[in-house]
């Protein structure tokens, strides 16, 4: 069942990764530190399938791919595959934890094509506790499979650091987009950058590679340049996401963009604010963040007038060139391969 739930092509790797989900879930459900009753076991079983599965598992699978590239092998031993996949699933659990709570905070309706967990009947605010449990499951899995490893403390520290950064980015996102305090003058490229770096880039880009490095016996202290490159890549990824929210094909991006109506601190509005003259600014101030389709259309017309599509394509190619140069300055060819593989997965996603 889980095997089918890890979407997309990609064959053997994905099938093996998906099977490990079943093994990890089974272990959690017989955790001796808590004597599950039949109903609590069923609750967790359903909660995990509902929230951990259903995504593309890009972050989790990246741990396996990165580890293979670092080791320079095409095939891992069963033990290595299990450990790399377990770390990959820990990241998928972390993502589930963030999304369950984020959907409550954002008052969202759907996630991954189904109602948000807190909107499911009989769940409601139990979802808060489920979020806490999802986070705790990561510690349980790490304890069970990595406690004897020399890098155990580093792994715990890594997950703690990344969680702190993400929650801080989330705070920044929430206080910036605060309902009732809508103030476009607070939006600028620095604010945008800090939100996306902290809210998304650390856990989505840095964490998978950092896990693969620790598993390979490397010390993260030696990889601060790699961290910077991955955070930069994550920032580029989010800028692209902001662009696609307005210009992408909803079929391709899997959602209808709502950043304009939602008053999001999007890269596009920041660029518009930087380029607009006084009369154009007043159009933005009057129409940004309003649900009315006529207001959204006025904002989109202004984006067109300011040529933001071209501004994005210029940013995209500049950012690509800079990332390639930074990657090629890395001393290890294996690390270069890991970073390039990430870059090619995200660069110029089609509309
Ligand atoms: C989703 O962002 C939220 C996160 C990635 C981090 C949440 C962190 C917590 C500590 C809860 P979003 O709300 O901008 O995106 P989406 O449209 O996917 O909800
Ligand atoms: Mg959200
Ligand atoms: Mg949010």
GROMACS .gro file of C-alpha atoms and ligand atoms in nm:
model
  372
    1UNK     CA    1   0.000   0.000   0.000
    2UNK     CA    2   0.273   0.248   0.093
    3UNK     CA    3   0.468   0.150  -0.218
    4UNK     CA    4   0.181   0.272  -0.433
    5UNK     CA    5   0.154   0.587  -0.224
    6UNK     CA    6   0.503   0.716  -0.307
    7UNK     CA    7   0.407   0.899  -0.625
    8UNK     CA    8   0.581   0.928  -0.958
    9UNK     CA    9   0.823   0.716  -1.158
   10UNK     CA   10   1.174   0.624  -1.054
   11UNK     CA   11   1.150   0.251  -1.004
   12UNK     CA   12   1.342   0.039  -0.761
   13UNK     CA   13   1.468   0.315  -0.535
   14UNK     CA   14   1.118   0.439  -0.469
   15UNK     CA   15   0.976   0.093  -0.417
   16UNK     CA   16   1.246   0.007  -0.162
   17UNK     CA   17   1.202   0.346   0.007
   18UNK     CA   18   0.827   0.291   0.029
   19UNK     CA   19   0.867  -0.056   0.183
   20UNK     CA   20   1.081   0.095   0.458
   21UNK     CA   21   0.789   0.322   0.552
   22UNK     CA   22   0.587   0.013   0.637
   23UNK     CA   23   0.869  -0.126   0.852
   24UNK     CA   24   0.918   0.204   1.039
   25UNK     CA   25   0.547   0.248   1.102
   26UNK     CA   26   0.518  -0.110   1.231
   27UNK     CA   27   0.805  -0.045   1.474
   28UNK     CA   28   0.648   0.277   1.601
   29UNK     CA   29   0.320   0.095   1.658
   30UNK     CA   30   0.489  -0.156   1.885
   31UNK     CA   31   0.701   0.098   2.073
   32UNK     CA   32   0.753  -0.059   2.418
   33UNK     CA   33   0.767   0.287   2.578
   34UNK     CA   34   0.391   0.314   2.522
   35UNK     CA   35   0.152   0.027   2.548
   36UNK     CA   36  -0.084   0.090   2.262
   37UNK     CA   37  -0.446  -0.004   2.293
   38UNK     CA   38  -0.624  -0.122   1.982
   39UNK     CA   39  -0.788   0.217   1.930
   40UNK     CA   40  -0.471   0.424   1.986
   41UNK     CA   41  -0.279   0.198   1.748
   42UNK     CA   42  -0.546   0.246   1.486
   43UNK     CA   43  -0.544   0.622   1.538
   44UNK     CA   44  -0.169   0.651   1.482
   45UNK     CA   45  -0.177   0.409   1.189
   46UNK     CA   46  -0.442   0.617   1.012
   47UNK     CA   47  -0.285   0.950   1.111
   48UNK     CA   48   0.052   0.845   0.967
   49UNK     CA   49  -0.088   0.718   0.638
   50UNK     CA   50  -0.297   1.033   0.605
   51UNK     CA   51  -0.021   1.283   0.675
   52UNK     CA   52   0.316   1.127   0.597
   53UNK     CA   53   0.214   0.967   0.267
   54UNK     CA   54   0.063   1.138  -0.035
   55UNK     CA   55   0.351   1.371  -0.124
   56UNK     CA   56   0.623   1.320  -0.381
   57UNK     CA   57   0.884   1.229  -0.116
   58UNK     CA   58   1.145   1.442  -0.297
   59UNK     CA   59   1.316   1.537   0.029
   60UNK     CA   60   1.326   1.184   0.164
   61UNK     CA   61   1.446   1.027  -0.160
   62UNK     CA   62   1.716   1.293  -0.186
   63UNK     CA   63   1.889   1.145   0.118
   64UNK     CA   64   1.924   0.812  -0.063
   65UNK     CA   65   2.033   0.974  -0.392
   66UNK     CA   66   2.282   1.206  -0.220
   67UNK     CA   67   2.429   0.923  -0.012
   68UNK     CA   68   2.486   0.712  -0.326
   69UNK     CA   69   2.660   1.003  -0.499
   70UNK     CA   70   2.878   1.070  -0.194
   71UNK     CA   71   2.979   0.703  -0.182
   72UNK     CA   72   3.019   0.687  -0.560
   73UNK     CA   73   2.805   0.372  -0.593
   74UNK     CA   74   2.490   0.285  -0.787
   75UNK     CA   75   2.362   0.027  -0.545
   76UNK     CA   76   2.364   0.034  -0.165
   77UNK     CA   77   2.382  -0.262   0.070
   78UNK     CA   78   2.054  -0.348   0.238
   79UNK     CA   79   2.178  -0.197   0.564
   80UNK     CA   80   2.289   0.128   0.398
   81UNK     CA   81   1.963   0.153   0.207
   82UNK     CA   82   1.770   0.106   0.530
   83UNK     CA   83   1.965   0.371   0.720
   84UNK     CA   84   1.955   0.629   0.437
   85UNK     CA   85   1.583   0.566   0.384
   86UNK     CA   86   1.511   0.594   0.757
   87UNK     CA   87   1.672   0.938   0.760
   88UNK     CA   88   1.474   1.021   0.446
   89UNK     CA   89   1.152   0.918   0.619
   90UNK     CA   90   1.248   1.124   0.926
   91UNK     CA   91   1.248   1.427   0.694
   92UNK     CA   92   0.910   1.323   0.551
   93UNK     CA   93   0.780   1.294   0.912
   94UNK     CA   94   0.920   1.641   0.985
   95UNK     CA   95   0.741   1.776   0.680
   96UNK     CA   96   0.414   1.608   0.792
   97UNK     CA   97   0.456   1.765   1.138
   98UNK     CA   98   0.506   2.112   0.985
   99UNK     CA   99   0.216   2.078   0.741
  100UNK     CA  100  -0.039   1.949   0.995
  101UNK     CA  101   0.031   2.251   1.217
  102UNK     CA  102   0.073   2.500   0.932
  103UNK     CA  103  -0.270   2.410   0.793
  104UNK     CA  104  -0.428   2.493   1.129
  105UNK     CA  105  -0.238   2.823   1.150
  106UNK     CA  106  -0.326   2.915   0.790
  107UNK     CA  107  -0.684   2.795   0.826
  108UNK     CA  108  -0.633   2.594   0.508
  109UNK     CA  109  -0.885   2.357   0.356
  110UNK     CA  110  -0.698   2.107   0.145
  111UNK     CA  111  -0.354   1.954   0.139
  112UNK     CA  112  -0.218   1.707  -0.115
  113UNK     CA  113  -0.562   1.678  -0.273
  114UNK     CA  114  -0.750   1.587   0.047
  115UNK     CA  115  -0.897   1.779   0.341
  116UNK     CA  116  -0.639   1.908   0.589
  117UNK     CA  117  -0.606   1.663   0.878
  118UNK     CA  118  -0.765   1.897   1.135
  119UNK     CA  119  -1.072   1.924   0.910
  120UNK     CA  120  -1.129   1.548   0.910
  121UNK     CA  121  -1.429   1.450   1.118
  122UNK     CA  122  -1.339   1.348   1.476
  123UNK     CA  123  -0.990   1.503   1.442
  124UNK     CA  124  -1.019   1.880   1.499
  125UNK     CA  125  -0.762   2.004   1.748
  126UNK     CA  126  -0.639   1.652   1.825
  127UNK     CA  127  -0.433   1.739   1.516
  128UNK     CA  128  -0.215   1.961   1.739
  129UNK     CA  129  -0.120   1.661   1.950
  130UNK     CA  130  -0.075   1.451   1.637
  131UNK     CA  131   0.172   1.714   1.515
  132UNK     CA  132   0.364   1.683   1.842
  133UNK     CA  133   0.361   1.303   1.807
  134UNK     CA  134   0.490   1.321   1.449
  135UNK     CA  135   0.786   1.524   1.577
  136UNK     CA  136   0.844   1.278   1.859
  137UNK     CA  137   0.836   0.983   1.621
  138UNK     CA  138   1.149   1.126   1.459
  139UNK     CA  139   1.331   1.105   1.791
  140UNK     CA  140   1.199   0.750   1.842
  141UNK     CA  141   1.323   0.636   1.498
  142UNK     CA  142   1.663   0.801   1.543
  143UNK     CA  143   1.701   0.649   1.888
  144UNK     CA  144   1.609   0.303   1.767
  145UNK     CA  145   1.835   0.294   1.462
  146UNK     CA  146   2.118   0.538   1.527
  147UNK     CA  147   2.180   0.546   1.903
  148UNK     CA  148   2.497   0.338   1.873
  149UNK     CA  149   2.636   0.537   1.579
  150UNK     CA  150   2.918   0.782   1.645
  151UNK     CA  151   2.720   1.057   1.469
  152UNK     CA  152   2.400   1.013   1.678
  153UNK     CA  153   2.446   1.337   1.872
  154UNK     CA  154   2.515   1.523   1.548
  155UNK     CA  155   2.196   1.386   1.392
  156UNK     CA  156   1.984   1.496   1.689
  157UNK     CA  157   2.152   1.835   1.684
  158UNK     CA  158   2.089   1.870   1.310
  159UNK     CA  159   1.716   1.796   1.338
  160UNK     CA  160   1.688   2.034   1.637
  161UNK     CA  161   1.870   2.315   1.458
  162UNK     CA  162   1.666   2.279   1.141
  163UNK     CA  163   1.340   2.262   1.335
  164UNK     CA  164   1.429   2.583   1.520
  165UNK     CA  165   1.513   2.762   1.195
  166UNK     CA  166   1.190   2.647   1.029
  167UNK     CA  167   0.970   2.747   1.324
  168UNK     CA  168   1.143   3.087   1.330
  169UNK     CA  169   1.078   3.131   0.956
  170UNK     CA  170   0.718   3.031   1.015
  171UNK     CA  171   0.689   3.298   1.286
  172UNK     CA  172   0.826   3.558   1.048
  173UNK     CA  173   0.580   3.447   0.780
  174UNK     CA  174   0.289   3.463   1.025
  175UNK     CA  175   0.368   3.801   1.177
  176UNK     CA  176   0.442   3.956   0.837
  177UNK     CA  177   0.115   3.837   0.679
  178UNK     CA  178  -0.083   3.916   0.994
  179UNK     CA  179  -0.452   3.973   0.923
  180UNK     CA  180  -0.559   4.326   1.024
  181UNK     CA  181  -0.207   4.459   0.996
  182UNK     CA  182  -0.184   4.438   0.618
  183UNK     CA  183   0.096   4.677   0.536
  184UNK     CA  184   0.273   4.651   0.201
  185UNK     CA  185   0.540   4.896   0.313
  186UNK     CA  186   0.678   4.614   0.533
  187UNK     CA  187   0.748   4.398   0.225
  188UNK     CA  188   1.092   4.411   0.071
  189UNK     CA  189   1.348   4.170  -0.071
  190UNK     CA  190   1.524   4.130   0.266
  191UNK     CA  191   1.201   4.027   0.441
  192UNK     CA  192   1.115   3.788   0.158
  193UNK     CA  193   1.458   3.632   0.168
  194UNK     CA  194   1.457   3.574   0.542
  195UNK     CA  195   1.111   3.414   0.535
  196UNK     CA  196   1.193   3.170   0.256
  197UNK     CA  197   1.539   3.083   0.381
  198UNK     CA  198   1.420   2.998   0.727
  199UNK     CA  199   1.072   2.861   0.652
  200UNK     CA  200   1.167   2.639   0.358
  201UNK     CA  201   1.530   2.622   0.252
  202UNK     CA  202   1.689   2.465   0.559
  203UNK     CA  203   1.456   2.170   0.594
  204UNK     CA  204   1.390   2.115   0.224
  205UNK     CA  205   1.738   2.158   0.080
  206UNK     CA  206   2.006   2.156   0.348
  207UNK     CA  207   1.863   1.882   0.572
  208UNK     CA  208   1.860   1.593   0.316
  209UNK     CA  209   2.222   1.657   0.215
  210UNK     CA  210   2.334   1.711   0.575
  211UNK     CA  211   2.178   1.373   0.668
  212UNK     CA  212   2.363   1.204   0.380
  213UNK     CA  213   2.691   1.369   0.486
  214UNK     CA  214   2.656   1.250   0.847
  215UNK     CA  215   2.572   0.900   0.728
  216UNK     CA  216   2.892   0.906   0.520
  217UNK     CA  217   3.091   0.985   0.834
  218UNK     CA  218   3.152   1.350   0.747
  219UNK     CA  219   3.152   1.633   1.000
  220UNK     CA  220   2.909   1.912   0.912
  221UNK     CA  221   3.152   2.174   1.044
  222UNK     CA  222   3.351   2.129   0.724
  223UNK     CA  223   3.051   2.193   0.502
  224UNK     CA  224   2.936   2.547   0.573
  225UNK     CA  225   2.990   2.641   0.206
  226UNK     CA  226   2.766   2.350   0.106
  227UNK     CA  227   2.505   2.472   0.354
  228UNK     CA  228   2.516   2.820   0.198
  229UNK     CA  229   2.478   2.683  -0.155
  230UNK     CA  230   2.181   2.467  -0.056
  231UNK     CA  231   2.010   2.751   0.127
  232UNK     CA  232   2.065   2.967  -0.182
  233UNK     CA  233   1.914   2.693  -0.398
  234UNK     CA  234   1.615   2.674  -0.164
  235UNK     CA  235   1.570   3.048  -0.197
  236UNK     CA  236   1.578   3.024  -0.576
  237UNK     CA  237   1.327   2.737  -0.559
  238UNK     CA  238   1.083   2.949  -0.357
  239UNK     CA  239   1.121   3.248  -0.591
  240UNK     CA  240   1.031   3.012  -0.876
  241UNK     CA  241   0.734   2.889  -0.672
  242UNK     CA  242   0.617   3.249  -0.624
  243UNK     CA  243   0.653   3.307  -0.998
  244UNK     CA  244   0.460   2.988  -1.086
  245UNK     CA  245   0.182   3.084  -0.842
  246UNK     CA  246   0.099   3.368  -1.081
  247UNK     CA  247   0.229   3.248  -1.419
  248UNK     CA  248   0.235   2.868  -1.394
  249UNK     CA  249  -0.018   2.630  -1.546
  250UNK     CA  250  -0.246   2.520  -1.257
  251UNK     CA  251  -0.250   2.172  -1.411
  252UNK     CA  252   0.128   2.154  -1.375
  253UNK     CA  253   0.167   2.315  -1.033
  254UNK     CA  254  -0.129   2.122  -0.890
  255UNK     CA  255  -0.305   2.425  -0.740
  256UNK     CA  256  -0.460   2.754  -0.835
  257UNK     CA  257  -0.234   3.036  -0.723
  258UNK     CA  258  -0.375   3.261  -0.449
  259UNK     CA  259  -0.071   3.463  -0.338
  260UNK     CA  260  -0.222   3.794  -0.456
  261UNK     CA  261  -0.555   3.746  -0.279
  262UNK     CA  262  -0.377   3.604   0.028
  263UNK     CA  263  -0.155   3.910   0.066
  264UNK     CA  264   0.157   3.691   0.051
  265UNK     CA  265   0.503   3.846   0.071
  266UNK     CA  266   0.571   3.701  -0.274
  267UNK     CA  267   0.888   3.770  -0.471
  268UNK     CA  268   0.666   3.922  -0.744
  269UNK     CA  269   0.504   4.184  -0.522
  270UNK     CA  270   0.843   4.275  -0.380
  271UNK     CA  271   0.979   4.327  -0.734
  272UNK     CA  272   0.669   4.527  -0.826
  273UNK     CA  273   0.713   4.752  -0.521
  274UNK     CA  274   1.075   4.815  -0.614
  275UNK     CA  275   0.988   4.916  -0.971
  276UNK     CA  276   0.654   5.094  -0.937
  277UNK     CA  277   0.615   5.472  -0.964
  278UNK     CA  278   0.378   5.650  -0.724
  279UNK     CA  279   0.062   5.592  -0.928
  280UNK     CA  280   0.146   5.226  -0.986
  281UNK     CA  281   0.216   5.185  -0.615
  282UNK     CA  282  -0.129   5.317  -0.533
  283UNK     CA  283  -0.281   5.050  -0.763
  284UNK     CA  284  -0.092   4.788  -0.561
  285UNK     CA  285  -0.195   4.936  -0.226
  286UNK     CA  286  -0.561   4.944  -0.331
  287UNK     CA  287  -0.583   4.599  -0.485
  288UNK     CA  288  -0.329   4.363  -0.327
  289UNK     CA  289  -0.473   4.114  -0.078
  290UNK     CA  290  -0.836   4.147  -0.191
  291UNK     CA  291  -1.046   3.842  -0.282
  292UNK     CA  292  -1.229   4.028  -0.563
  293UNK     CA  293  -1.116   3.885  -0.903
  294UNK     CA  294  -1.121   4.237  -1.051
  295UNK     CA  295  -0.860   4.346  -0.793
  296UNK     CA  296  -0.645   4.040  -0.868
  297UNK     CA  297  -0.668   4.123  -1.240
  298UNK     CA  298  -0.548   4.480  -1.174
  299UNK     CA  299  -0.246   4.352  -0.985
  300UNK     CA  300  -0.169   4.107  -1.268
  301UNK     CA  301  -0.198   4.387  -1.526
  302UNK     CA  302   0.048   4.591  -1.327
  303UNK     CA  303   0.290   4.297  -1.312
  304UNK     CA  304   0.267   4.282  -1.691
  305UNK     CA  305   0.329   4.655  -1.726
  306UNK     CA  306   0.638   4.618  -1.507
  307UNK     CA  307   0.756   4.324  -1.716
  308UNK     CA  308   0.796   4.095  -1.416
  309UNK     CA  309   0.810   3.782  -1.631
  310UNK     CA  310   1.130   3.908  -1.789
  311UNK     CA  311   1.262   4.020  -1.448
  312UNK     CA  312   1.211   3.665  -1.324
  313UNK     CA  313   1.385   3.504  -1.624
  314UNK     CA  314   1.682   3.736  -1.575
  315UNK     CA  315   1.697   3.646  -1.203
  316UNK     CA  316   1.665   3.277  -1.291
  317UNK     CA  317   1.959   3.267  -1.529
  318UNK     CA  318   2.179   3.487  -1.306
  319UNK     CA  319   2.104   3.273  -1.003
  320UNK     CA  320   2.177   2.955  -1.202
  321UNK     CA  321   2.513   3.088  -1.321
  322UNK     CA  322   2.611   3.189  -0.969
  323UNK     CA  323   2.508   2.854  -0.822
  324UNK     CA  324   2.703   2.661  -1.085
  325UNK     CA  325   3.013   2.873  -1.017
  326UNK     CA  326   2.981   2.817  -0.640
  327UNK     CA  327   2.928   2.444  -0.689
  328UNK     CA  328   3.229   2.413  -0.916
  329UNK     CA  329   3.442   2.583  -0.651
  330UNK     CA  330   3.375   2.287  -0.418
  331UNK     CA  331   3.686   2.073  -0.363
  332UNK     CA  332   3.504   1.737  -0.366
  333UNK     CA  333   3.374   1.608  -0.701
  334UNK     CA  334   3.124   1.382  -0.519
  335UNK     CA  335   2.982   1.686  -0.334
  336UNK     CA  336   2.965   1.875  -0.665
  337UNK     CA  337   2.761   1.588  -0.809
  338UNK     CA  338   2.519   1.595  -0.515
  339UNK     CA  339   2.468   1.970  -0.551
  340UNK     CA  340   2.431   1.957  -0.930
  341UNK     CA  341   2.179   1.676  -0.906
  342UNK     CA  342   1.970   1.897  -0.673
  343UNK     CA  343   2.005   2.197  -0.900
  344UNK     CA  344   1.898   2.009  -1.210
  345UNK     CA  345   1.592   1.874  -1.034
  346UNK     CA  346   1.466   2.223  -0.956
  347UNK     CA  347   1.604   2.456  -1.221
  348UNK     CA  348   1.362   2.569  -1.493
  349UNK     CA  349   1.072   2.348  -1.386
  350UNK     CA  350   0.836   2.376  -1.680
  351UNK     CA  351   0.522   2.581  -1.650
  352LIG     C1  352   0.419   2.582   0.472
  352LIG     O1  353   0.430   2.707   0.416
  352LIG     C2  354   0.484   2.580   0.607
  352LIG     C3  355   0.607   2.535   0.633
  352LIG     C4  356   0.690   2.479   0.528
  352LIG     C5  357   0.669   2.541   0.768
  352LIG     C6  358   0.574   2.529   0.883
  352LIG     C7  359   0.649   2.531   1.009
  352LIG     C8  360   0.600   2.506   1.130
  352LIG     C9  361   0.689   2.514   1.247
  352LIG    C10  362   0.458   2.470   1.154
  352LIG     P1  363   0.307   2.781   0.347
  352LIG     O2  364   0.196   2.795   0.445
  352LIG     O3  365   0.362   2.904   0.287
  352LIG     O4  366   0.275   2.682   0.228
  352LIG     P2  367   0.149   2.597   0.192
  352LIG     O5  368   0.084   2.671   0.079
  352LIG     O6  369   0.205   2.464   0.146
  352LIG     O7  370   0.063   2.584   0.313
  353LIG    MG1  371   0.015   2.705   0.463
  354LIG    MG1  372   0.196   2.894   0.628
   0.00000   0.00000   0.00000
